[in-house]
Short mmCIF file of C-alpha atoms in Angstrom, two decimals:
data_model
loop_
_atom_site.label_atom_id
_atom_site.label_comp_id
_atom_site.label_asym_id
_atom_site.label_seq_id
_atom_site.Cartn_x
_atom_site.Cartn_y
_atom_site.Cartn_z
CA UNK A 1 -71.73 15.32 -7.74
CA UNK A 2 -69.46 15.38 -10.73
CA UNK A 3 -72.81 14.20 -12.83
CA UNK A 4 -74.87 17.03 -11.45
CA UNK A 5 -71.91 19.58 -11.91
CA UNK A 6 -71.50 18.56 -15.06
CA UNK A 7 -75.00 18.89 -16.10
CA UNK A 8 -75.20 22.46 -14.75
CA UNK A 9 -72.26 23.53 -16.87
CA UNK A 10 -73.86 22.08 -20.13
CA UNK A 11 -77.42 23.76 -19.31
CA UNK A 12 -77.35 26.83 -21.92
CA UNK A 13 -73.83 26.39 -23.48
CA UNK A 14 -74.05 26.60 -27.39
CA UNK A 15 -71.15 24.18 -27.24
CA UNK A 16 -72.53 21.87 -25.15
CA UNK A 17 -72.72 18.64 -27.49
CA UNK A 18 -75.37 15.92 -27.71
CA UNK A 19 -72.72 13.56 -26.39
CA UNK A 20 -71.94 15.98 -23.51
CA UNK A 21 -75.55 15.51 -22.15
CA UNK A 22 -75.78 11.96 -22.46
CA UNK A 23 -72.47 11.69 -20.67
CA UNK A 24 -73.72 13.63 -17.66
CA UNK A 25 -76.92 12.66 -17.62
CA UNK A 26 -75.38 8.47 -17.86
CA UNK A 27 -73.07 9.75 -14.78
CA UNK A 28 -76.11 11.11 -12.84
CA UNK A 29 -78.27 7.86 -13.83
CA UNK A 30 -75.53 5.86 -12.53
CA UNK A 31 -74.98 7.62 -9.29
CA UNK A 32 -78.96 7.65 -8.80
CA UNK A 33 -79.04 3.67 -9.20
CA UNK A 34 -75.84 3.00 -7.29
CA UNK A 35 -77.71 4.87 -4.10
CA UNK A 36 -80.65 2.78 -4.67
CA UNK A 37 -79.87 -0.30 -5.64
CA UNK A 38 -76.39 -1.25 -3.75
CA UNK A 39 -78.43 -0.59 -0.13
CA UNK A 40 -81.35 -2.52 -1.69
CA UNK A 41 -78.91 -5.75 -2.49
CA UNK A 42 -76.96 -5.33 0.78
CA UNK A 43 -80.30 -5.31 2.69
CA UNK A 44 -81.95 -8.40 0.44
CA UNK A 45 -78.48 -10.31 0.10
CA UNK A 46 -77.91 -9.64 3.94
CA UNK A 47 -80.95 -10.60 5.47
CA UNK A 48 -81.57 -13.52 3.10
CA UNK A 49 -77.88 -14.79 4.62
CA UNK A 50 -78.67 -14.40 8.12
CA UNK A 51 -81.99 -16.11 7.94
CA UNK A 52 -80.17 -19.22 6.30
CA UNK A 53 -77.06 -18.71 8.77
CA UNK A 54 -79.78 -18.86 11.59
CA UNK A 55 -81.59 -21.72 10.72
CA UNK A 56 -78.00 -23.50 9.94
CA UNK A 57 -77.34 -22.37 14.13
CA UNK A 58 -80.21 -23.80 15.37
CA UNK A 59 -79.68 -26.75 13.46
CA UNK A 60 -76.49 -27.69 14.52
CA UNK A 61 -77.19 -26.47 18.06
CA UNK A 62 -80.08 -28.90 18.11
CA UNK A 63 -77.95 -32.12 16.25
CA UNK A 64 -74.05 -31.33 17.92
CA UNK A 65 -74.00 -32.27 21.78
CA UNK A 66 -71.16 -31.23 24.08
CA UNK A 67 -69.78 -34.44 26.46
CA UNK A 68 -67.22 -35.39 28.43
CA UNK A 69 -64.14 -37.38 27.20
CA UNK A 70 -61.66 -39.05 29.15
CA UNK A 71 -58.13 -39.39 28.48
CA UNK A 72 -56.47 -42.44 28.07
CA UNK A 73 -53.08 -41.94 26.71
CA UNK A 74 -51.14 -38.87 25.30
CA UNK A 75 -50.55 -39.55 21.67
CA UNK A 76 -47.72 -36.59 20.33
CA UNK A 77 -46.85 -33.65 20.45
CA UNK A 78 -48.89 -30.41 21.68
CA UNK A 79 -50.33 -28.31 18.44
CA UNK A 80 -52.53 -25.46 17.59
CA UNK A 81 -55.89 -24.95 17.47
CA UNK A 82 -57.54 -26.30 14.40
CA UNK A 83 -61.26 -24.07 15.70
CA UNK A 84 -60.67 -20.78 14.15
CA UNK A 85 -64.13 -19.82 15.62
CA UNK A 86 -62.90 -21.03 19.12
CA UNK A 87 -62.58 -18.30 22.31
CA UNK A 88 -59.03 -18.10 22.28
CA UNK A 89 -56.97 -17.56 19.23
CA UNK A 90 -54.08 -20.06 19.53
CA UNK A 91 -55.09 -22.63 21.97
CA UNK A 92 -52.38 -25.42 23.14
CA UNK A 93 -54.07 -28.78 21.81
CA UNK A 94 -52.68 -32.26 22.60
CA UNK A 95 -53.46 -34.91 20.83
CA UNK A 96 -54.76 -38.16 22.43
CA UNK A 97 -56.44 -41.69 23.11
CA UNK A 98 -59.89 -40.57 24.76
CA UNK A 99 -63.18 -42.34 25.79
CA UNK A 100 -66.59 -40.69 25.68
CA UNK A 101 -70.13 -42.02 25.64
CA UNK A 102 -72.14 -40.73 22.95
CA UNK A 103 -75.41 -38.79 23.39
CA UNK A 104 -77.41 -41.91 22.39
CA UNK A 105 -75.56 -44.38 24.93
CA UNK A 106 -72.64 -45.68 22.81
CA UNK A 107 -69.39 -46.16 24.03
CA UNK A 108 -66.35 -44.49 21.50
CA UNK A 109 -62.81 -44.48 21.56
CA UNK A 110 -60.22 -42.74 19.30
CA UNK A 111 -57.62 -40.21 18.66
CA UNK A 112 -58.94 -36.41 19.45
CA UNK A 113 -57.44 -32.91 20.47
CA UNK A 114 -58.01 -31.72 24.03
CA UNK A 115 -57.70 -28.27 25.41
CA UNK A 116 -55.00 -29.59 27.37
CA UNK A 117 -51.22 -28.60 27.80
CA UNK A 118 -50.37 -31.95 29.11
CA UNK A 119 -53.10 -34.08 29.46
CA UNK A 120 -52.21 -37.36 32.09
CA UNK A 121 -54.71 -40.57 31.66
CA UNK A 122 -57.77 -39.83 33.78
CA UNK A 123 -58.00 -36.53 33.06
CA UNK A 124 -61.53 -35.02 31.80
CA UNK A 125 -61.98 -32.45 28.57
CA UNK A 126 -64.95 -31.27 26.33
CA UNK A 127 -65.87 -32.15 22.88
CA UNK A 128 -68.55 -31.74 20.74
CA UNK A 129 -70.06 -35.05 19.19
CA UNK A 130 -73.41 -35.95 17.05
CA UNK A 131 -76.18 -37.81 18.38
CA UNK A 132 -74.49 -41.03 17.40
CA UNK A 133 -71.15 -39.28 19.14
CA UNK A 134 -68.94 -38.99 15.83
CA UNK A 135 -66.59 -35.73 16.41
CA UNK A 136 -67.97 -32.68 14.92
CA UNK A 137 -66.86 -28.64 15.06
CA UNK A 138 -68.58 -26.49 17.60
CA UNK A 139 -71.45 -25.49 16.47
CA UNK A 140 -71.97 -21.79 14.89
CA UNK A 141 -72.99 -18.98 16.91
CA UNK A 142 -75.54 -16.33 16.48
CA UNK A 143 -72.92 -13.51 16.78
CA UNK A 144 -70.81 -15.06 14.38
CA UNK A 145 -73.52 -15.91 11.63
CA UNK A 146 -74.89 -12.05 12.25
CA UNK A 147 -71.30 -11.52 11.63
CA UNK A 148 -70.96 -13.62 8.54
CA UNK A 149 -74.78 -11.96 7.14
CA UNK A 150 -73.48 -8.51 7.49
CA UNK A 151 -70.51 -9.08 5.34
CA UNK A 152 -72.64 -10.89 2.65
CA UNK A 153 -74.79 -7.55 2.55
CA UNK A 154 -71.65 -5.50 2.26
CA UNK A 155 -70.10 -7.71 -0.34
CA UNK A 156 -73.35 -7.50 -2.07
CA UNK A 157 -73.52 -3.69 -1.93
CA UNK A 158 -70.15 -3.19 -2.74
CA UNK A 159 -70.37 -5.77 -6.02
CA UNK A 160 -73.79 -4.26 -7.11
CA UNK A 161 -71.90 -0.56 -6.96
CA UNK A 162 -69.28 -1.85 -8.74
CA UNK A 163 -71.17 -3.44 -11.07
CA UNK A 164 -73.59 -0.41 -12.17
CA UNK A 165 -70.00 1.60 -12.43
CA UNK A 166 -68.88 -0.64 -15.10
CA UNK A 167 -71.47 -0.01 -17.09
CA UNK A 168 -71.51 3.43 -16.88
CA UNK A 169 -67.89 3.12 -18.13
CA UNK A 170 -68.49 0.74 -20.52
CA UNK A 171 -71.57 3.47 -22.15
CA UNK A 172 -69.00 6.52 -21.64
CA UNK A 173 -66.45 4.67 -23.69
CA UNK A 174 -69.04 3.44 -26.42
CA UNK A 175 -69.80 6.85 -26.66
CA UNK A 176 -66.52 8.57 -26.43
CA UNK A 177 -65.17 6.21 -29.36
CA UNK A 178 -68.60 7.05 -31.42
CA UNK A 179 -67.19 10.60 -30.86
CA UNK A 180 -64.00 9.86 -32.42
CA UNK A 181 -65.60 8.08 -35.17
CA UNK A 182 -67.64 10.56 -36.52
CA UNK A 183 -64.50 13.23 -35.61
CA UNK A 184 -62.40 11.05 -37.85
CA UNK A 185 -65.11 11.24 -40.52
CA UNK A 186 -65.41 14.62 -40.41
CA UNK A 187 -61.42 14.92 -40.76
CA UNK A 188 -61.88 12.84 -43.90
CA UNK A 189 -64.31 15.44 -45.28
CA UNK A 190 -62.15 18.01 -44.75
CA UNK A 191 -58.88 17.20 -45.01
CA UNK A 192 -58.52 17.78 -48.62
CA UNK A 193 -59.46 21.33 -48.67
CA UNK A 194 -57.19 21.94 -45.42
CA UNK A 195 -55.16 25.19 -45.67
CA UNK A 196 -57.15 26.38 -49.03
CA UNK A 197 -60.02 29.08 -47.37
CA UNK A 198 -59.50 32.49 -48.98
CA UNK A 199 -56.99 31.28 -50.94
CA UNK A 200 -59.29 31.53 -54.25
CA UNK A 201 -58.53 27.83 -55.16
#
């Protein structure tokens, strides 16, 4: 607005400047391509991100299996939930000696953390294993990787806004010292006859 506003006060004025109009019409440029091309790289940046996020859920939906462990021992002391994409914010974990058979047959044992306040030997608890049933994180949701896209397209946005406003600045103030330049010049010209008009010197 301030680019349009600014070209409507030049339009006409016999002091309106060469530098005036280029300043404007830079401003108006700017706010043209910032409407254009910040939706443009949130859309391209945002939907190129949720098709990769996508394929990277299916993936790891297809490879990461949920079983059953078993507990065999309680190992220390309860602590918090290292999943920050889990249900519940702040989940008790325990840590402990479990046994689980792995999506291809194998038997495994180690140390894990089950969603349990305090697990006793026998008891039974989910976790999510490969095919060969090493331990692995939950696999990404769709919500959360439409989540993760949209952000990505509003980074984008935001940086390619930010970006074209830069330069505008950067023009203005290539100009604006320009402007001073040739002011100081013109100084220089006339400095030495300063305070001598009608004076008959």
């Amino acid at each position: 607005m301030r680019a349009i506003s600014g070209l409507w006060r030049w339009r006409g004025n016999p002091l309106c400047r060469g530098t005036d109009l280029a300043e404007a019409w830079t401003a108006l440029a700017a706010l043209l391509l910032v409407l254009a091309a910040a939706p443009l790289a949130g859309v391209v940046i945002g939907s190129v991100a949720q098709g990769s996020l996508q394929n990277a859920v299916r993936d790891q939906q297809h490879s990461r299996h949920l079983v059953v462990a078993t507990v065999v021992k309680k190992l220390n002391r309860v602590v918090l939930d290292p999943d920050p994409e889990s249900s519940t914010t702040g989940n008790a974990h325990s840590r402990v000696l479990a046994d689980w058979t792995a999506p291809d047959g194998t038997r495994r044992h180690a140390a894990v953390l089950a969603e349990l306040e305090s697990p006793h030997p026998g008891d039974h608890f989910s976790i999510w294993t490969d095919a060969h049933g090493g331990l692995v994180t939950r696999p990404l949701d769709r919500a959360t990787a439409t989540t993760h896209a949209v952000l990505a397209g509003a980074g984008a946005a935001g940086l390619t806004g930010a970006l074209i406003e830069g330069g505008r600045r950067l023009i203005v103030w290539r100009m604006v010292r320009r402007r001073y330049t040739r002011w100081d010049q013109a100084w220089d010209r006339a400095g030495p006859d300063w305070g001598r008009t009608g004076t008959g010197s």
